[in-house]
mmCIF file of C-alpha atoms in Angstrom:
data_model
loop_
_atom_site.group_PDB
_atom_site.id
_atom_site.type_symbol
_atom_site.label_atom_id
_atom_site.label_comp_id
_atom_site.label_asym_id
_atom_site.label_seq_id
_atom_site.Cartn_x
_atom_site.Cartn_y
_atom_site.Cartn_z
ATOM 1 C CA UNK T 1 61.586 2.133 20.957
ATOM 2 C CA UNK T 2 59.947 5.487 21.055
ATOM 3 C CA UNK T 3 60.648 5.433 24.765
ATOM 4 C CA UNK T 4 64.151 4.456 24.768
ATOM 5 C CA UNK T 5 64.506 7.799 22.466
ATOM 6 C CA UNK T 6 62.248 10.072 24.994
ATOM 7 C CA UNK T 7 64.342 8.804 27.778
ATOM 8 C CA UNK T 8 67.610 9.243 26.072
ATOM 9 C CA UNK T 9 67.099 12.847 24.772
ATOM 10 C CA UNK T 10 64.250 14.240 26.777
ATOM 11 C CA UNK T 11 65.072 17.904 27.247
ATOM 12 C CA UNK T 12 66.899 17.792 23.866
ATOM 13 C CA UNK T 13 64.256 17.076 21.339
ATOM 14 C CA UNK T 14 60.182 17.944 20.990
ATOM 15 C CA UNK T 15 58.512 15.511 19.005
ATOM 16 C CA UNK T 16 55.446 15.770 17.024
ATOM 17 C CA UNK T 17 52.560 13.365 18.189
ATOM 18 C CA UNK T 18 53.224 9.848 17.358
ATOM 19 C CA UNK T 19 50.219 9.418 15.147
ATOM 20 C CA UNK T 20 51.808 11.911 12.082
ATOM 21 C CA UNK T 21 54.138 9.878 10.594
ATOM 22 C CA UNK T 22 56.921 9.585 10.114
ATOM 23 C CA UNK T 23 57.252 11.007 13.562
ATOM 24 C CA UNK T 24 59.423 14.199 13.647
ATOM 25 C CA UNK T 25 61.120 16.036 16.587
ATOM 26 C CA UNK T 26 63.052 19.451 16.876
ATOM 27 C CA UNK T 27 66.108 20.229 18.616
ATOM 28 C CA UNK T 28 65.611 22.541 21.434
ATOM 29 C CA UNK T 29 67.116 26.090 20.930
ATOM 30 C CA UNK T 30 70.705 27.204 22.714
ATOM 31 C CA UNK T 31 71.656 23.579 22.720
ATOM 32 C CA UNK T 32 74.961 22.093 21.581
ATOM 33 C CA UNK T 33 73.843 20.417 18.646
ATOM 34 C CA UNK T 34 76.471 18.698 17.999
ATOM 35 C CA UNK T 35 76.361 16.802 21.340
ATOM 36 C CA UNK T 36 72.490 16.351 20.703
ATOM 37 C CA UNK T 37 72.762 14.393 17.647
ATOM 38 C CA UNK T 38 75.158 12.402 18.504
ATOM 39 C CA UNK T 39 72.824 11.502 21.647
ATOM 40 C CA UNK T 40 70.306 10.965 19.387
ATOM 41 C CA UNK T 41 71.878 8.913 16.961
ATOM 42 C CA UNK T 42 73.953 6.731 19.933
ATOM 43 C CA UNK T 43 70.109 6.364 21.498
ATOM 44 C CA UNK T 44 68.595 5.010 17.978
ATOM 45 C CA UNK T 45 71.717 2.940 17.782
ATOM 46 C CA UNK T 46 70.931 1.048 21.130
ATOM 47 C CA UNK T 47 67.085 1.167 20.956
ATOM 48 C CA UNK T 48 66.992 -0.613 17.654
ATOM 49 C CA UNK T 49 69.769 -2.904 18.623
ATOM 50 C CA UNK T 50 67.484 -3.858 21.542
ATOM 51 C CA UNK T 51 64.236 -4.259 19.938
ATOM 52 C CA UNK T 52 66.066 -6.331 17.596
ATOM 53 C CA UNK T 53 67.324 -8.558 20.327
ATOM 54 C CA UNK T 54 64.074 -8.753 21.982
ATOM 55 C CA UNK T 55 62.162 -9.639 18.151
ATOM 56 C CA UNK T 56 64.756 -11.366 16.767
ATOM 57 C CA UNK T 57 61.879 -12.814 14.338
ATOM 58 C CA UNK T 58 60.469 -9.322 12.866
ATOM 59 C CA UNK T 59 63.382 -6.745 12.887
ATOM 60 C CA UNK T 60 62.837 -3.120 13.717
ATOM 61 C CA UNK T 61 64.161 -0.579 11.026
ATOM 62 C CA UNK T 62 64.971 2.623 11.981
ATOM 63 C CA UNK T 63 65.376 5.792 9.446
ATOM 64 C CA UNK T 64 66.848 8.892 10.921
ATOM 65 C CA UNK T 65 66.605 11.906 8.711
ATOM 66 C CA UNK T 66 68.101 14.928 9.363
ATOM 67 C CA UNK T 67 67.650 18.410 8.407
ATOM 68 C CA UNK T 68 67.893 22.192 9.463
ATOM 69 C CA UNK T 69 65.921 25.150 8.690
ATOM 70 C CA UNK T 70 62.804 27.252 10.311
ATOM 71 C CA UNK T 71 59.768 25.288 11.322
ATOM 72 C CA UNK T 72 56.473 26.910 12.709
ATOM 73 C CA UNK T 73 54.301 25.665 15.511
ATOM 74 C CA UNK T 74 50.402 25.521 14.591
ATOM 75 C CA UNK T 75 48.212 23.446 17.018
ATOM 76 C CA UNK T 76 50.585 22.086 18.786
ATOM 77 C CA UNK T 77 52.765 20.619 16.113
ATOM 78 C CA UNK T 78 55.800 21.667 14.532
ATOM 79 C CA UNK T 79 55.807 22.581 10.732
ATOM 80 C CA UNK T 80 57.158 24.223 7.404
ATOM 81 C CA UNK T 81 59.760 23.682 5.097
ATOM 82 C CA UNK T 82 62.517 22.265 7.326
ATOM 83 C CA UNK T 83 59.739 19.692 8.607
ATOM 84 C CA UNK T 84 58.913 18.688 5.145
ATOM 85 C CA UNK T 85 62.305 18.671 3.815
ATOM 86 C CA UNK T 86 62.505 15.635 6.579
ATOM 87 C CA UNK T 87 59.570 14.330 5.788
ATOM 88 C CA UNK T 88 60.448 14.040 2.279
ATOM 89 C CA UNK T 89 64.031 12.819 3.472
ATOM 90 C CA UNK T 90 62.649 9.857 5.563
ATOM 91 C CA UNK T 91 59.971 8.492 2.723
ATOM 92 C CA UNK T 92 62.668 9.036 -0.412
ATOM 93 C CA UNK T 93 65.099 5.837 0.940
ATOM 94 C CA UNK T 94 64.473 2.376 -0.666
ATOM 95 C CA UNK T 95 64.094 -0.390 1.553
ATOM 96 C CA UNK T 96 66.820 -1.495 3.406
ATOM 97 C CA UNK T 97 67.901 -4.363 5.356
ATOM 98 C CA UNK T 98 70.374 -2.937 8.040
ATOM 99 C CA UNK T 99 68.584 -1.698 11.219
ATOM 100 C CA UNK T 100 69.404 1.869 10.969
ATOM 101 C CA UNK T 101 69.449 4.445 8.150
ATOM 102 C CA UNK T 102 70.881 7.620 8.615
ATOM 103 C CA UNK T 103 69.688 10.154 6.095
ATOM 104 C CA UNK T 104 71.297 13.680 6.089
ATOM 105 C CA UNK T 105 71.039 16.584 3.923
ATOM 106 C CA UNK T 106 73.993 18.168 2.303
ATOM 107 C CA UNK T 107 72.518 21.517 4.229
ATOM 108 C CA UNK T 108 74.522 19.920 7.203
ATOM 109 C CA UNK T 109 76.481 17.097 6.040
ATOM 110 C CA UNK T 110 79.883 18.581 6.527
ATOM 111 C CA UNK T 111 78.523 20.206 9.947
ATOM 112 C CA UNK T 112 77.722 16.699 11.154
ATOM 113 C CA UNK T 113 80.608 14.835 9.577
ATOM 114 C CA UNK T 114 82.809 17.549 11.464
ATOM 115 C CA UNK T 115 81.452 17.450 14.191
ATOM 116 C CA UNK T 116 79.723 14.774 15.218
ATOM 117 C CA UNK T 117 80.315 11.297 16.640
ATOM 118 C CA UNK T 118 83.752 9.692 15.857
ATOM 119 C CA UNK T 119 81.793 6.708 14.347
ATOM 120 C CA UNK T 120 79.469 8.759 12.209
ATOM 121 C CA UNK T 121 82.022 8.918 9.367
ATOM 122 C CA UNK T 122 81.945 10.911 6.095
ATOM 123 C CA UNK T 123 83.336 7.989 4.266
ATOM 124 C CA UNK T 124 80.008 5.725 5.260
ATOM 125 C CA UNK T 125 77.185 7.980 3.328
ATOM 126 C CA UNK T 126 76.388 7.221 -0.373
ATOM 127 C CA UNK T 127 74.669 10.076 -2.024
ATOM 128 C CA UNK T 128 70.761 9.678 -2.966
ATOM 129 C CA UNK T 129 70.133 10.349 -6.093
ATOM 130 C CA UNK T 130 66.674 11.395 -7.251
ATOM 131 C CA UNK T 131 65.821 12.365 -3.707
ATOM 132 C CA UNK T 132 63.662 15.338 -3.180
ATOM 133 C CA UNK T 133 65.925 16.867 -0.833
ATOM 134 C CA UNK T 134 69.820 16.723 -1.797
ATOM 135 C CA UNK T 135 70.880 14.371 0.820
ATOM 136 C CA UNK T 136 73.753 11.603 1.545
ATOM 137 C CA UNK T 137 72.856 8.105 3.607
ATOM 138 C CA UNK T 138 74.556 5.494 5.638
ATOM 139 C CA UNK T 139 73.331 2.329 7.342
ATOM 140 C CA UNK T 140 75.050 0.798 10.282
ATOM 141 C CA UNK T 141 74.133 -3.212 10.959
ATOM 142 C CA UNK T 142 74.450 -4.946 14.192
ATOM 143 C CA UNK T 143 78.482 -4.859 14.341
ATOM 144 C CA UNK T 144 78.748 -0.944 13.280
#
């Protein structure tokens, strides 16, 4: 699946190496963001859909959190508080069953909701409560 992403969004996103998890990446800078995320998030939709179809036995779920802020780079990696806003984003969901979580911070909620994909509707997320980071979620099954 990773590959499906790094295909998808190559000179979009940097990613962190593989082996910190949960794997993080950073949008590039003077991008349109907008059009990035909804690359990204149209990518994860089609990689998990086929990894599902390939495993129809063990499902692959997906979470997507999403964040903004200032990260550092030290050694190679990206890090600070946006990365561990994410990082505390991504391990704060319950399990779920659908395929793919979407996880997104009120810091750019109405940002994304405005201008993002036409399917990635407001009216999906639920807010998380008790989550480290104020955020809203939405899953989207097979048939989203």
């Amino acid at each position: 699946m990773d590959r499906l992403l790094r295909e998808t969004v190559p000179e979009r996103v940097s990613w962190n190496s593989r082996e910190r998890r949960p794997w993080v990446g950073v949008l590039a800078p003077g991008i349109d963001e907008p059009e990035a995320l909804a690359g990204l998030l149209e990518a994860a939709q089609r990689a998990v859909r086929s990894e599902n179809l390939r495993r129809p036995g063990s499902p692959v779920r997906l979470c997507l959190a999403l964040h903004e802020g200032l990260v550092s780079l030290e050694d190679g990696e990206f890090d600070g508080p946006a990365i561990t806003a994410v990082r505390a984003l991504a391990r704060g969901v319950a399990p779920r069953r659908a395929p793919l979580l979407v996880v997104c911070s009120l810091r750019i909620f109405d940002d994304l909701a405005a201008l993002g994909p036409p399917w990635l509707r407001p009216d999906r997320f639920r807010r998380l409560v008790d989550a480290a980071v104020p955020a809203l979620a939405a899953e989207w099954d097979e048939q989203s």
